[in-house]
XYZ file of C-alpha atoms in Angstrom:
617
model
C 0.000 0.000 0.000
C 2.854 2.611 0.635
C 4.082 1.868 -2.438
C 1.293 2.326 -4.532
C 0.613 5.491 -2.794
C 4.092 6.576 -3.392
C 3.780 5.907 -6.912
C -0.035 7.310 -7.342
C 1.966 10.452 -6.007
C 4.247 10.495 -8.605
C 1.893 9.808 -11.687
C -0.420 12.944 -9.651
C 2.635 15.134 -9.718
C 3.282 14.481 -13.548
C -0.227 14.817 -14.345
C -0.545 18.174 -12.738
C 2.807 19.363 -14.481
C 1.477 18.130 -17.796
C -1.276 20.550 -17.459
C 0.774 23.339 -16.091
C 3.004 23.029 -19.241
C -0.283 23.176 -21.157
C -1.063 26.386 -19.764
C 2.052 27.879 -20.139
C 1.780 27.105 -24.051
C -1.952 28.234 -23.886
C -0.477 32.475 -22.408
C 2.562 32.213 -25.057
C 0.121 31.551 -27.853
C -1.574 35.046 -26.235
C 1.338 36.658 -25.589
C 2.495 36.580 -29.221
C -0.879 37.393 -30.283
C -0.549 40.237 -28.270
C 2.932 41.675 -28.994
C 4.283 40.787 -32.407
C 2.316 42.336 -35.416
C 0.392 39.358 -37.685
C 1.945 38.201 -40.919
C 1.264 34.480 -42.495
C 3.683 32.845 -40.676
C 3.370 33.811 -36.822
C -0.465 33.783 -37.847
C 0.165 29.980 -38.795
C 2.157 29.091 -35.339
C -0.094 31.071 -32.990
C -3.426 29.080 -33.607
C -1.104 25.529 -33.704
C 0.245 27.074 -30.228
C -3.101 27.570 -28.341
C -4.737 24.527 -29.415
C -1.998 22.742 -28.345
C -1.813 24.277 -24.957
C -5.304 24.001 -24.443
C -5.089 19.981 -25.707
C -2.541 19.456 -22.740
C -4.418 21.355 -20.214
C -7.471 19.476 -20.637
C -5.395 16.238 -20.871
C -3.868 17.232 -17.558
C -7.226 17.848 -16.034
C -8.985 14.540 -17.205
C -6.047 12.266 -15.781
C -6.313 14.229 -12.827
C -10.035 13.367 -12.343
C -9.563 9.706 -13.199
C -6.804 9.156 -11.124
C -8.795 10.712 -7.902
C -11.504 8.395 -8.373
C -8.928 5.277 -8.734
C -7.523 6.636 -5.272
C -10.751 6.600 -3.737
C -11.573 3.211 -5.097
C -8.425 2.130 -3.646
C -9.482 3.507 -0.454
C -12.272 1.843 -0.329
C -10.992 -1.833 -1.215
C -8.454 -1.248 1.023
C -11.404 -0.591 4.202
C -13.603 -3.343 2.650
C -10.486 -5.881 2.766
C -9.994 -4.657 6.633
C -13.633 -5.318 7.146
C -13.418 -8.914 6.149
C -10.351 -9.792 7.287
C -11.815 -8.458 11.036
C -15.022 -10.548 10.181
C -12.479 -13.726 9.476
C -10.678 -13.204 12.793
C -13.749 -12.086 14.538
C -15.499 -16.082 13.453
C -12.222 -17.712 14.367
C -12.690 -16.752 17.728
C -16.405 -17.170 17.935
C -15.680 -20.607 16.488
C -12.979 -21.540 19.012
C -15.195 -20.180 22.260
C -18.092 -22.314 21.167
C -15.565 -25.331 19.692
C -17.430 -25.018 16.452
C -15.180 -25.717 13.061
C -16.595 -25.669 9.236
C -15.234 -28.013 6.745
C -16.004 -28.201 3.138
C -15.888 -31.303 0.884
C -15.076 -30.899 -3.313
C -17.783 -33.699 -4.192
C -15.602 -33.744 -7.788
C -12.018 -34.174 -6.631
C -12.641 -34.780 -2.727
C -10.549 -32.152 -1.591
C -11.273 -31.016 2.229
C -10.963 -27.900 3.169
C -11.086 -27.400 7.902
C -11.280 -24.551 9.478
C -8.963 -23.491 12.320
C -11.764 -24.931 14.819
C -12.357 -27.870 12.987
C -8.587 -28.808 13.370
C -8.217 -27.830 16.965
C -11.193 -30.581 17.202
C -9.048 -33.332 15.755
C -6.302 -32.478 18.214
C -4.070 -30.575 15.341
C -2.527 -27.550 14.603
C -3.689 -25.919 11.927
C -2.029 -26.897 8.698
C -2.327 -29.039 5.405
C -6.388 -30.805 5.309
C -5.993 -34.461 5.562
C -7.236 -35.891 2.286
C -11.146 -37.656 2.676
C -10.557 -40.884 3.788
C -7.719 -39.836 6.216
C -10.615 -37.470 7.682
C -12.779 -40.197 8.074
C -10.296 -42.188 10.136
C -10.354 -40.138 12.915
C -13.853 -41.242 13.575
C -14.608 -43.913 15.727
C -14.202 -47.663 14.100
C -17.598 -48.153 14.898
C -18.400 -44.949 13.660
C -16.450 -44.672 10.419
C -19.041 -46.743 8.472
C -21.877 -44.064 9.188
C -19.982 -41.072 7.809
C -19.056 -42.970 4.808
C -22.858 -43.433 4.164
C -23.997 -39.982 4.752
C -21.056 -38.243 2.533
C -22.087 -40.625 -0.141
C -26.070 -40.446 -0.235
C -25.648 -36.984 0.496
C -23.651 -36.758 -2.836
C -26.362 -39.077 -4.868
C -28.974 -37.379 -3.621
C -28.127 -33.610 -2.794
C -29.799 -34.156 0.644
C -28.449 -32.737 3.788
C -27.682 -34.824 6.692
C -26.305 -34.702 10.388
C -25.141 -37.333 13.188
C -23.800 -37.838 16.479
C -20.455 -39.986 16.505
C -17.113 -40.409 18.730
C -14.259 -38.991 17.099
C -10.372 -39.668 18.203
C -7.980 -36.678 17.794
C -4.453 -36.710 16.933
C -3.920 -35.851 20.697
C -5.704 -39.121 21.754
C -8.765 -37.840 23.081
C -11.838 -38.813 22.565
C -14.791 -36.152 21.922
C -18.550 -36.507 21.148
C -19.432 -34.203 18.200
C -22.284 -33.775 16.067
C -21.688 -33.169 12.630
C -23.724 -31.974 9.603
C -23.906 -30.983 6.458
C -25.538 -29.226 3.467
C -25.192 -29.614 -0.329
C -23.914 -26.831 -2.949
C -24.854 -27.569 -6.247
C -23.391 -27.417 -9.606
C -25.093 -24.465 -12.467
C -26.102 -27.687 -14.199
C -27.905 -28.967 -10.441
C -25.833 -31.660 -10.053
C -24.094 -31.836 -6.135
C -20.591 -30.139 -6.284
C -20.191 -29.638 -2.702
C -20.839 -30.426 1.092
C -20.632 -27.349 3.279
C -20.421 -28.241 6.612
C -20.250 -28.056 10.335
C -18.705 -29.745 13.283
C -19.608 -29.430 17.060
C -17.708 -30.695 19.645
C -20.008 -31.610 22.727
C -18.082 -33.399 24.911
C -18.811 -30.996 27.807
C -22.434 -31.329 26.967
C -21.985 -35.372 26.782
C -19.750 -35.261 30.065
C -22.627 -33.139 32.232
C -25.525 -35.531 30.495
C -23.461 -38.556 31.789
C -22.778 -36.999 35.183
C -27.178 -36.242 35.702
C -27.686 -39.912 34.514
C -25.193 -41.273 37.035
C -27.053 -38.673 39.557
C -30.519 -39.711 38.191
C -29.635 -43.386 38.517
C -27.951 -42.830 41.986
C -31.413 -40.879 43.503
C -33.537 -44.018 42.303
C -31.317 -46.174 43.873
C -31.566 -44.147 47.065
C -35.094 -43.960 46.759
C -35.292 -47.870 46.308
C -33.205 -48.110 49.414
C -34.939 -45.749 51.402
C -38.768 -47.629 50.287
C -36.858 -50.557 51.164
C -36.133 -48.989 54.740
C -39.051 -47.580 55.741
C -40.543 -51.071 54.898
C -38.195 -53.038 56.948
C -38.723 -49.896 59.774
C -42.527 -50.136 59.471
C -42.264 -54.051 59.969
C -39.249 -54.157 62.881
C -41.583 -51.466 64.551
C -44.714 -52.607 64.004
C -44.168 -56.261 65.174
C -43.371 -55.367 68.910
C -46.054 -52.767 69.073
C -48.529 -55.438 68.179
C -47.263 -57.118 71.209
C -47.421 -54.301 73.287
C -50.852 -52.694 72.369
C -52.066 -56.093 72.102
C -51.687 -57.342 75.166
C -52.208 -54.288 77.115
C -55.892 -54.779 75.555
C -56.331 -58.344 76.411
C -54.626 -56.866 80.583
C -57.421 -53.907 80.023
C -60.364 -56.334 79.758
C -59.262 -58.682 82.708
C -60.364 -58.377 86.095
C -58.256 -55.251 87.279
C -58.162 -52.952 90.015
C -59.114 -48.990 89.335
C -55.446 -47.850 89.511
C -54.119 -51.225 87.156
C -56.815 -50.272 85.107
C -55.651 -46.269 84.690
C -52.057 -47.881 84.137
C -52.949 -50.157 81.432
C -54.607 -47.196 80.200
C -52.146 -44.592 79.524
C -49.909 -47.510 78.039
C -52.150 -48.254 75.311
C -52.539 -44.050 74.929
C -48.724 -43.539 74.448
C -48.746 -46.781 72.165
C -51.040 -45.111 70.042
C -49.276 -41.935 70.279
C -46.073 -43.922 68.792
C -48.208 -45.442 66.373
C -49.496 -42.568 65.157
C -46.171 -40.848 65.285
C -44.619 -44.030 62.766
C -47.724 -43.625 60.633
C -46.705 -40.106 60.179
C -43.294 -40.549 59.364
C -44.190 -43.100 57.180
C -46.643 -41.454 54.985
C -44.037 -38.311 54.873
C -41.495 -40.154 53.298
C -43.787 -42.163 50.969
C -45.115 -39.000 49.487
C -41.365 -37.879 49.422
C -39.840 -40.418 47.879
C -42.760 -40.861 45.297
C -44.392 -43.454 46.582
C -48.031 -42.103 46.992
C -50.319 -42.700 44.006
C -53.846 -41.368 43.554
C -56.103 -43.162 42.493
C -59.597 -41.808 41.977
C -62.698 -43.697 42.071
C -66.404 -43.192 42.402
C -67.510 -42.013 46.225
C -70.404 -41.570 47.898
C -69.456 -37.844 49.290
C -71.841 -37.962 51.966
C -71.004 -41.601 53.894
C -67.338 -39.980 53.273
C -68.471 -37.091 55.094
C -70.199 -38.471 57.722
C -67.615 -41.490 58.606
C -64.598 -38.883 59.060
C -66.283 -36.818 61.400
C -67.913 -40.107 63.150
C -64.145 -40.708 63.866
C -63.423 -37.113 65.345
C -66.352 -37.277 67.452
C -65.278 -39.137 70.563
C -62.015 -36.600 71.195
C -64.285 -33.507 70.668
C -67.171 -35.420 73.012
C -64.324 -35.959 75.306
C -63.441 -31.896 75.701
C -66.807 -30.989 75.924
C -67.024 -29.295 72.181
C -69.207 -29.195 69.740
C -68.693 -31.192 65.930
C -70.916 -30.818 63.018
C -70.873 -31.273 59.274
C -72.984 -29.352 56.883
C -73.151 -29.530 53.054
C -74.782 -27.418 50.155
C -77.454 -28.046 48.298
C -75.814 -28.336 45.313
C -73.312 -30.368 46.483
C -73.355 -34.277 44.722
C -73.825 -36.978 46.263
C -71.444 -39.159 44.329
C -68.153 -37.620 43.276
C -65.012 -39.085 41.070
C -61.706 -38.840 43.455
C -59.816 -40.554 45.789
C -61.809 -41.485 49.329
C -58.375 -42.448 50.935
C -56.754 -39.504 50.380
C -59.250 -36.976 51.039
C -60.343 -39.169 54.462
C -56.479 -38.650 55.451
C -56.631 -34.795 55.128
C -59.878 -33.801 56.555
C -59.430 -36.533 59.460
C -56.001 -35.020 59.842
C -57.910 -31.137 59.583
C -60.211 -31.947 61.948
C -57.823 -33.797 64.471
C -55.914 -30.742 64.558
C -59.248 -28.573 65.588
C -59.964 -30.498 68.226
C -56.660 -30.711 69.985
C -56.294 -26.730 69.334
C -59.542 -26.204 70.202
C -60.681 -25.986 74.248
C -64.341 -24.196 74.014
C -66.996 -23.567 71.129
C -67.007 -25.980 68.294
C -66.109 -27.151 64.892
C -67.640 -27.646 61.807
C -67.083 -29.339 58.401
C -69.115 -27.667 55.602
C -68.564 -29.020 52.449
C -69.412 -27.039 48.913
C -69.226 -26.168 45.293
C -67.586 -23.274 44.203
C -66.443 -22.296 40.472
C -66.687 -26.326 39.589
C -64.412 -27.149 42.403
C -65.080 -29.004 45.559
C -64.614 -26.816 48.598
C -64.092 -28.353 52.178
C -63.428 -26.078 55.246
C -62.727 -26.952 58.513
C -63.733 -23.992 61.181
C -62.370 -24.172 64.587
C -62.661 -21.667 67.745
C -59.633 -22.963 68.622
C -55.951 -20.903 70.047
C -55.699 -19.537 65.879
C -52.202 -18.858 64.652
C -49.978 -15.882 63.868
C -49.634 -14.732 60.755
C -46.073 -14.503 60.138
C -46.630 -18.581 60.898
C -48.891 -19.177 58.803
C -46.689 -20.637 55.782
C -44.671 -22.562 58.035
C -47.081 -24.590 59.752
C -47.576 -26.966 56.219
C -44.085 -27.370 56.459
C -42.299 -30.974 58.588
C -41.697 -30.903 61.684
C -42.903 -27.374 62.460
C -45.531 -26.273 64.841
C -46.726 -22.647 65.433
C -44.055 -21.326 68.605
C -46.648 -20.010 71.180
C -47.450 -20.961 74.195
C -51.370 -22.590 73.699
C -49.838 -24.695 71.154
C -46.459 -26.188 72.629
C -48.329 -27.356 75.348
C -50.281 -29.518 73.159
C -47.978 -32.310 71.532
C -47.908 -33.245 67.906
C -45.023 -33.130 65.904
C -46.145 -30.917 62.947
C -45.985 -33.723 60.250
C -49.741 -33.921 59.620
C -50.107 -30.267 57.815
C -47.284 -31.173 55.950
C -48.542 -34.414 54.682
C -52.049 -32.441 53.810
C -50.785 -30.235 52.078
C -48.628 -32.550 49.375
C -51.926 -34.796 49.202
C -53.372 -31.950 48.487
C -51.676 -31.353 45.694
C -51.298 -34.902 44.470
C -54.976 -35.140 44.125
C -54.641 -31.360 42.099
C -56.104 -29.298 45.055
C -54.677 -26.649 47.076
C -54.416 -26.384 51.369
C -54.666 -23.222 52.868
C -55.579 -21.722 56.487
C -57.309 -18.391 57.580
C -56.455 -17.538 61.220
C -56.536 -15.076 63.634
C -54.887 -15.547 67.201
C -57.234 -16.411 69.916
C -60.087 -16.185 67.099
C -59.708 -19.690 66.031
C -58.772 -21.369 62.074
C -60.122 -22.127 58.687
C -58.426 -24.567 56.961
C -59.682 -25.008 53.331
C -59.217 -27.773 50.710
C -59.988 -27.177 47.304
C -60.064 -30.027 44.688
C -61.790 -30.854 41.193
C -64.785 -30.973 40.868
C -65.826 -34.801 38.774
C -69.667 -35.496 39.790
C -70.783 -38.783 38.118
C -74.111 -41.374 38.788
C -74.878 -43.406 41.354
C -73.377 -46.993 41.513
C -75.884 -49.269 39.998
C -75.989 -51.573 43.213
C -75.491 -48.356 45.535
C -72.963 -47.473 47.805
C -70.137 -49.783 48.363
C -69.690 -50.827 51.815
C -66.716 -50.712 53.921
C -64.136 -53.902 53.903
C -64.163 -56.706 51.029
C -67.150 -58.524 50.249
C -66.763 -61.838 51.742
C -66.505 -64.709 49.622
C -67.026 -67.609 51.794
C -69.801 -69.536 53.679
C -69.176 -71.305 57.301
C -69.690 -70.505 60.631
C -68.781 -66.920 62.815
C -68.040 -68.860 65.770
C -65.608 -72.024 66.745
C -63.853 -71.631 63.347
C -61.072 -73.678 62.524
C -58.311 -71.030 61.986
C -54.527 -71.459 60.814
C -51.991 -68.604 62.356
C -49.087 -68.462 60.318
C -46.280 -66.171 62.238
C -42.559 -66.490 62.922
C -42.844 -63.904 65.792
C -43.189 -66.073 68.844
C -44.922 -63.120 70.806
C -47.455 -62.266 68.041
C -48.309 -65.916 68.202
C -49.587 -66.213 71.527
C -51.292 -62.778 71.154
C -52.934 -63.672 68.310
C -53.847 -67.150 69.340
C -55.224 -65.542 72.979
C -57.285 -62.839 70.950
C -58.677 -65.800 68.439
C -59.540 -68.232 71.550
C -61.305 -65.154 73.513
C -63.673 -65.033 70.137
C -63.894 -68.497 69.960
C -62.451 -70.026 67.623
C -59.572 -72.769 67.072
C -56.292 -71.531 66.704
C -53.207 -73.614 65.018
C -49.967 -72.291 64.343
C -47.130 -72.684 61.722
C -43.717 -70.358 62.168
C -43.481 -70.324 58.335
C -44.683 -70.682 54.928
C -43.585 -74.264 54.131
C -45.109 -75.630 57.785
C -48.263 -73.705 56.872
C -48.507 -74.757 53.567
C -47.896 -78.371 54.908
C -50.832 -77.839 57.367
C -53.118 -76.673 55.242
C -52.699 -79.337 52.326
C -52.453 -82.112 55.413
C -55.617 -80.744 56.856
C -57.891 -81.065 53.267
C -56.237 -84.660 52.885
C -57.871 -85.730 56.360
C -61.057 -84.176 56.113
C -60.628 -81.374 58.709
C -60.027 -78.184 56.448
C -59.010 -74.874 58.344
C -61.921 -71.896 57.975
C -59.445 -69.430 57.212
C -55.568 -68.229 57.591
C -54.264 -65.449 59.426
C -51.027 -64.946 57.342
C -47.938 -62.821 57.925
C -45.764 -61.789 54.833
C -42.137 -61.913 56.102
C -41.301 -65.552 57.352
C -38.404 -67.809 57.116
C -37.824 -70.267 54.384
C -41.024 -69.279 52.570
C -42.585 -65.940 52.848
C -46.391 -65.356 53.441
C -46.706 -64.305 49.569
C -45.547 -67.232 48.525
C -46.963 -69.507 49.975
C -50.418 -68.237 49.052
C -49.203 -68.177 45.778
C -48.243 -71.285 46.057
C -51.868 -72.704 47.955
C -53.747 -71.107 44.871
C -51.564 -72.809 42.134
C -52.193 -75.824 43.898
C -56.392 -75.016 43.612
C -57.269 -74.103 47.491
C -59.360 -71.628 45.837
C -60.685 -68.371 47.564
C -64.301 -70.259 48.341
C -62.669 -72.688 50.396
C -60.200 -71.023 52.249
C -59.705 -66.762 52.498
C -56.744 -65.524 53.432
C -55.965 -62.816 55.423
C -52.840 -61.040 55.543
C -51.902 -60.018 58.993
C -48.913 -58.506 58.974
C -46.256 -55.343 60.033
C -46.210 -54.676 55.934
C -48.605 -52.059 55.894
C -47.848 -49.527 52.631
C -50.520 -49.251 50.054
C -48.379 -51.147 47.475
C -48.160 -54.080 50.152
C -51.951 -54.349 50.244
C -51.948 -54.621 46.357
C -49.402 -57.396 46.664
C -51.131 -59.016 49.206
C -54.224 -59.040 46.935
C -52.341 -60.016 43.815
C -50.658 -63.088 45.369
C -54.228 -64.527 46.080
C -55.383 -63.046 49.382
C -58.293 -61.467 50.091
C -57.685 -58.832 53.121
C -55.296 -57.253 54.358
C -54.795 -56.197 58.351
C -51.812 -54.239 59.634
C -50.076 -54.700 63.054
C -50.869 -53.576 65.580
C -54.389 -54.942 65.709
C -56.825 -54.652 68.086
C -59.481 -57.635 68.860
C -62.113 -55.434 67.331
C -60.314 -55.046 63.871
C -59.714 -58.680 64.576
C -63.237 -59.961 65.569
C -64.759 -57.352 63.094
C -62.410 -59.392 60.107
C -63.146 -62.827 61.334
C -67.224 -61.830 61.666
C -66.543 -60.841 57.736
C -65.009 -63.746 55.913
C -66.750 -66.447 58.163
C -69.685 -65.363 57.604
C -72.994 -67.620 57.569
C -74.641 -66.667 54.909
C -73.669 -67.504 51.088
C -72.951 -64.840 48.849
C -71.902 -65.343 45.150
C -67.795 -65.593 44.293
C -66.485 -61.687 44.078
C -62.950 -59.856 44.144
C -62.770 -57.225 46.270
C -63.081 -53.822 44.616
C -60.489 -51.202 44.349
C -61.938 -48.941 46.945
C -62.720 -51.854 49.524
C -59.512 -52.456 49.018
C -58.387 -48.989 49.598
C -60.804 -48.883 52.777
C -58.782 -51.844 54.227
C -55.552 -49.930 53.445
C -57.373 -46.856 55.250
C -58.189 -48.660 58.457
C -54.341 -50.202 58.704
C -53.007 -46.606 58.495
């Protein structure tokens, strides 16, 4: 560029003298006209003279103009070259931050043309293009085959195409890239060209790989901590059917007033610890996924009526009032799940009457803006606002005095709330201190008819004939203390109790019982035995035709999670009670599948089953 400027100079500077020279000829030719008197000859040089010097002048002038418009298309090649070359440097480095190279591919000769990028991607410094099939190499061997294909249909058909392959650089490292491609044609339409891209994602591969080992390490956690609780609920449960159990059987014996009171507040804070476990329980099912919905036609007034039946003996017992009311345009029978919403308005309504020392409570039930409303109303202690977010979540209880001094451990909001939501409602509380709460649970609204055969009653639908009392029943339970409670509470309601500590004995038992004439009425059976499980061996009894008819069986057992109670009825059983039991859950089972009269062969439905899972919770 300096030298071209340095000669434009020059070829300006004779230019401009050329038509200086011009215009000295141009005055001379004047001069003379001027000065010297005409005669032929001066009057034949002085016309020659002027046209000459005007010739050069406007010679000068015109390669003056031309050569100012070459400088300032100069100029401006020079700026556009500048421009590009900053747009070239400005996509190498765009290119490099987002390890993105562009390659092209002659489809005639197969020459390869890589970016800067694209050869920092195969581990090289940026130098001669590897011919075609050298490019290719650097692919994966199980990889190499699938470029191959898509270069050549892409240049038989004129089609784009992309992938996803492993590709080994020249540095040894393996990187995931994706790689595509579009197609530049000939004039005559024919493919003369790929145009591509390359994208190395190996970051992108690296963090996918990392979430998937993260993804696959939570289920695993959550499978262990399912597996837990399980274990938990069971090693729990077992001794506190021993403990409440007994201390029911002491309770109805021939006690003094003060054994009596004793025997009471033992089966009170066994209760308590029961309740506490169910808690717990039902927290971490709901946390670690666990808790299904599953809707089903309910009759919304038995619902209704049955969880405030069960809140009624606490309130009775303080001396406050407990009604339910609904609106007239409420339905009777509703689409949703009865478990659920039992759990949150028994759990609302729990909560009233232990906050609650004078007035009342009600449960009014509604429709508003095709939703189902339910609000619990309490005159109860109320809470403080700034609490009033906090209380739905674990463990936390509203700080003030009134309500410290009243137990709980703040998991049964909590658990409300996220069944709440599970069944696509919302929880939330209106409350004023010393004023008393509103708790209100919204959820859809899904009305449908009546059941054909009406409202579906509480428990399974028994499925076998025989006598309520002296029944010949088979205990099957590893647990030497459950064992004698169980056989105590069966004898005290009259029946026959025989015992096998595990599946194969009772198995035995049972077939050796049908071979001598003397069948067994029905088996109590627990799920987690030695050398055969309770599961199995009903499985087991069924394959070998002791059908339902002849012989129910009852799963009594610590295993008390909803999936449990499915398994229980998958593996051929037909009810399901959870330990602890009490001899009225007992009697009130026994009454149930030994009953006298004869009933046609039925499954239990979904939401008897459900009500048995209910009453073990």
């Amino acid at each position: 560029m300096a030298k071209l400027s340095q000669a434009s100079s020059g070829a300006l500077a004779a230019k401009l003298s050329f038509a200086a020279l011009g215009c000295g000829l141009t005055a001379l030719a004047l001069a003379l006209h001027a000065a010297i008197s005409p005669s032929s000859a001066l009057l034949a040089v002085e016309p020659a003279l002027l046209v000459l010097g005007l010739g050069a002048t406007a010679l000068g002038l015109r390669e003056f103009s031309v050569r100012m418009q070459f400088s300032a298309q100069a100029a401006a090649s020079a700026a556009s070259l500048q421009g590009l070359r900053d747009k070239v440097r400005w996509l190498k480095m765009t290119e490099a931050h987002a390890k993105v190279g562009h390659w092209r591919l002659d489809l005639v000769t197969n020459e390869v043309f890589w970016s800067d990028a694209t050869f920092a991607i195969h581990g090289l410094k940026p130098a001669g293009t590897p011919p075609l099939e050298d490019a290719i190499s650097f692919y994966h061997p199980d990889d190499q085959q699938t470029v191959r294909e898509k270069i050549e249909r892409s240049r038989s058909s004129g089609q784009p195409y992309a992938f996803k392959a492993r590709l080994i650089g020249a540095d040894g490292v393996t990187r995931h890239v994706d790689s595509g491609a579009s197609v530049v044609s000939a004039p005559d339409g024919t493919p003369a060209a790929l145009f591509g891209v390359i994208r190395d994602r190996s970051d992108e591969e690296e963090m996918q790989r990392e979430l998937r080992e993260a993804r696959d390490e939570a289920k695993a956690l959550a499978r262990s901590k399912g597996t837990f609780l399980a274990r938990m609920s069971h090693e729990i449960r077992t001794p506190m059917n021993g403990v409440l159990g007994f201390a029911e059987l002491l309770h109805n014996s021939e006690l003094n007033p003060q054994q009596k009171r004793h025997i009471d507040l033992i089966v009170e804070s066994g209760k308590s610890l029961q309740t506490l476990l169910n808690d717990i329980l039902d927290l971490s099912k709901i946390e670690a996924g666990k808790v299904e919905v599953t809707p089903g036609t309910v009759d919304l007034m038995h619902l209704l009526y049955r969880v405030t039946q069960m809140a009624e003996p606490a309130a009775r017992e303080k001396g406050i009032g407990l009604v339910y009311d609904t609106s007239p345009d409420l339905p009777r029978h509703v689409v949703l799940d009865a478990l659920r919403l039992r759990q949150v308005l028994g759990n609302l309504l729990a909560n009233a009457v232990r906050f609650t020392d004078e007035g009342g409570i009600s449960l009014s039930a509604s429709c508003v803006e095709g939703k189902l409303r339910f609000a619990v109303c309490d005159t109860g202690c109320g809470i403080a606002s700034g609490m009033q977010d906090e209380i739905f979540d674990p463990f936390t209880q509203e700080r003030s005095h009134a309500t410290l001094t009243r137990g709980g451990t703040g998991l049964g909001l909590a658990i409300s709330r996220q069944l709440a939501g599970l069944m696509g409602g919302t929880l939330t509380v209106r409350s004023e201190p010393g004023e008393g709460s509103v708790f209100t649970l919204t959820v859809p609204l899904v009305g449908c008819a009546a059941p054909e055969k009406g409202p579906k009653q509480d428990g399974p639908t028994p499925i076998r004939s025989g006598s309520k009392h002296n029944a010949r029943i088979l205990l099957a339970e590893d647990y030497d203390i459950n064992r004698e409670l169980i056989t105590d509470m069966g004898t005290r309601l009259g029946h026959e109790i025989e015992c096998a500590e595990d599946g194969i004995e009772a198995v035995t038992l049972i077939q050796h019982a049908r071979a001598i004439g003397r069948p067994f009425s029905l088996v109590l059976m627990d799920l987690q035995m030695p050398r055969l499980d309770g599961l199995e061996a009903t499985q087991r009894l069924r394959k070998d035709g002791v059908t339902p008819e002849e012989l129910p069986i009852i799963a009594l057992t610590a295993n008390a999670f909803a999936d449990d109670v499915e398994n229980c009825l998958n593996a051929g059983m037909q009810a399901h009670l959870s330990k602890p039991v009490s001899l009225e859950r007992l009697e009130a089972a026994l009454d149930q599948w030994l009953s006298k009269s004869t009933v046609d062969e039925a499954q239990p439905s979904e939401s008897a089953e459900r009500e048995t899972e209910a009453s073990a919770a």
